[in-house]
């Protein structure tokens, strides 16, 4: 169809209802009116209140028609006459090109009463219905105010232009700042670095070390910590910057295109950004709908709304006035009452016009794009690590203060009679201060941020190889703790490709759908067919079709989804060649178009023997009644009652599986057209199908469905085994959603709800339903977002999968969002954190396994690092008090080597264990669970006891049984301490109480290589690092002492694992209760003081005040368009660490 023909107005359209319609309307159409049809949803009230509105409707009222599709809202707005009047437009002429600032206004009642007046409900008509223009002033539509020269001023002011606010790009410096200030551990490290660097510089330049003393290197520790901070910040910022650059084209992509609009009675081509509410737009096949609206008139318009609503079927549009007529007649079939045009959908067939009702930020597509513009919440691991950092800071500060007091009292006690000058006493005090501050530096896990970053970087690198493209680095660890997956149906669980999945042909069957039919697949079925049967099936499908070959369509065909499914069956299963060759080689004498009354279409083929064969396809239950014969390989047989009953039972079983059934029938005629069926206008063709549908031969029936992606049921089952609940959230109808969910293994005995019912639930009812909710059908994008945020409120860690534009808000609101890399829309990809490059739901298991592996790696490193920190802090504390010169047995440089370099390598080695299937044998870790488990604390305390004991024995008792000089003894202790950490890595490869710490170690070449590096570096340090590390070279026996004592930590680890967790928990709670009783009140008091001292922006302070008031009183939490709630963690996070 040419474009010129598409834009011609359809003449002769009667816009006045018939007398019969008028008589019926007062009894039928009123029953569809709902008082709350235009009621504002919680959180969207601002869209309903418009200052100085010159129109009858607000943007919020217009949106109610499409969130989701609502015929009651359409009626409440007065139908097409009400919209035309209220929006001050004309459905034939469109907007006036001369419109600027409007004079006067029109009330809601004036607009919505027009149809009632038309129907005689509220008196007679004020003027003929054909006169549609609203005259609100004598001076015409435009006024003479201050904006009288600005085109469409009021229309843009009230309804906004068809553009979105520009998204400000994030600079690299901003990304660095975000990577820094969001991590409390990095801030804590910064404080430690500043203190360490200041005191180190003082020791280097402010103290006289004597003529032959080695140069002071105390400042190196502070510098090294700074380097560590810079590395962590740069790694995070560079990753995020690369992600921003990769998607900057998507963010900046202006879908600039031209659309056809009618203004002042003429058709124009304008930019999509110039569309306004009230415009009349043309629709043609292939058009992407740019704005929401209501269909006015046209011919056979069908739209693909799968990316916008999740509805997999093509949606036939009915003109708005025709919808009113159908309602008047009492028609209630939902598919015939759809005049709604949704932005983001695509026109598949037909031409027509529609009136625009929402643009820009108010349109369905615009709301989705705006909803995905929100900051990512802190991950569960971030929250827990922030709490751990605060706890460590407070404990280290307390220990440092205690050491300062002890050493200070000891120093002051020596002052009476002391020959030291005031300057020397001040120097002694500075030495004490340095030792005390060293405790803080020792306690801080310097390698922790780098360990997390390295673990995430390694995991994401491996995940890319497994078709998981991680856009947001921290999303990987979040997935490991996921408790629920809310999955879209169309394109995610299913292929979004209508396909013939089962069928019964000539009393032979095949089933590609059900798992139990593995020996009766279509591949085996086609081998049983004779060549004549194959030829008849191919001709029935290929000749009786309006679809054609083309790029971009399903199976290589372009057309309706039913026809492309049948052609795909003929091509892939029956072995059909080129469609064009099939049609060229056959002699088709007539095509009979689709008959909506009989739900069928036909084609007539002239056979080689001179006969004519009528090929028909259509609704199976109808055509079974038209058939008198059944086609079999041996020929035609009578379709008797038993055979008819069997076929009817087959059709019924397909319908129960939510399959679309299509029957293939035919009949041979000796001449064409048959006698008595000629078309009076053209005697060479038949008039219609009505006179021909009798004594047909039933060839077979096929079931068509959007098939489930391979591996989905197995993936769902594995998710359930791992303790992850899978829910289906779709915009499709409830029958199809329920059937697909059952096939996927998602639905069994749980709750199935529809979006309109779900959104009406109170908070208490919603909380009661959610644990049992398995399928949410007919859901709008807002319903999906509400579901996700509510699940998060209940403590869940929520993953969302989706491929369509309508999935954007839920993907963004989720803790972790998955989009499809092949079939996913750009909006879905932009909103997601991880992109599944193979579009396979089963790939989520990869993310789940690697996410748990990352969490395990962080916990392994924490178990390792905290053991080192506790040991080093105790050793430094005790040996500094014992030593007359207040020297620790481990120098600052030695501790730096252990904490930064060795621990970083250990972190990387512990993060390189690939996950196994066993990792899915345990439930997810709750959001509220402590990051350090009882089993971990047992290993930490057990190994700390061993390491402290070994260090103290060598340090205090060493002179008695070793006989080495002090410098050699200190060198042995340092060497042993490093080897303790090397061997303790192996203990930390497991977080449970199982003994095999060497499992799969031979497969982890990274672990082996990094251990070789650590051992090599330590050997080099001992032999050549004497000056910097204050050690001497060791001989063979001294090496043996270091290594043998250190390796004993492995059998000691077996003893620790044998000790029951329950006994340890009881003992720890008993011995630690006095400490916890003192710590918790002090921690809360410190938090309150810091929170009050911390400056807060006015807006944020107001929000916190509102939140506080709501916490103390009302329990209502607004949904609708309210922002996602952010969990605030203070002392509670530390409490979970200390428990």
PDB file of C-alpha atoms in Angstrom, residues 16-31 115-121 324-325 327-330:
ATOM      1  CA  UNK A  16     -24.004   9.539  14.360  1.00  0.00           C
ATOM      2  CA  UNK A  17     -25.210   6.482  16.242  1.00  0.00           C
ATOM      3  CA  UNK A  18     -28.231   4.644  15.008  1.00  0.00           C
ATOM      4  CA  UNK A  19     -31.590   4.819  16.739  1.00  0.00           C
ATOM      5  CA  UNK A  20     -31.148   1.258  17.942  1.00  0.00           C
ATOM      6  CA  UNK A  21     -27.847   2.181  19.471  1.00  0.00           C
ATOM      7  CA  UNK A  22     -29.311   5.197  21.193  1.00  0.00           C
ATOM      8  CA  UNK A  23     -32.115   3.130  22.601  1.00  0.00           C
ATOM      9  CA  UNK A  24     -29.773   0.507  24.000  1.00  0.00           C
ATOM     10  CA  UNK A  25     -27.020   2.748  25.305  1.00  0.00           C
ATOM     11  CA  UNK A  26     -28.750   3.934  28.441  1.00  0.00           C
ATOM     12  CA  UNK A  27     -29.071   0.348  29.583  1.00  0.00           C
ATOM     13  CA  UNK A  28     -25.774  -1.209  28.485  1.00  0.00           C
ATOM     14  CA  UNK A  29     -22.986   1.330  28.281  1.00  0.00           C
ATOM     15  CA  UNK A  30     -23.737   2.704  31.741  1.00  0.00           C
ATOM     16  CA  UNK A  31     -23.057  -0.715  33.230  1.00  0.00           C
ATOM     17  CA  UNK A 115     -21.849  11.233  24.645  1.00  0.00           C
ATOM     18  CA  UNK A 116     -24.531  11.082  27.322  1.00  0.00           C
ATOM     19  CA  UNK A 117     -26.344  13.941  25.653  1.00  0.00           C
ATOM     20  CA  UNK A 118     -25.873  12.142  22.379  1.00  0.00           C
ATOM     21  CA  UNK A 119     -27.515   9.083  23.866  1.00  0.00           C
ATOM     22  CA  UNK A 120     -30.387  11.036  25.381  1.00  0.00           C
ATOM     23  CA  UNK A 121     -29.301  10.378  28.947  1.00  0.00           C
ATOM     24  CA  UNK A 324     -18.858   2.253  21.824  1.00  0.00           C
ATOM     25  CA  UNK A 325     -21.305   0.570  19.437  1.00  0.00           C
ATOM     26  CA  UNK A 327     -20.633  -1.877  24.194  1.00  0.00           C
ATOM     27  CA  UNK A 328     -24.066  -0.529  23.387  1.00  0.00           C
ATOM     28  CA  UNK A 329     -25.030  -3.939  22.035  1.00  0.00           C
ATOM     29  CA  UNK A 330     -23.801  -5.647  25.196  1.00  0.00           C
TER      30      UNK A 330
END
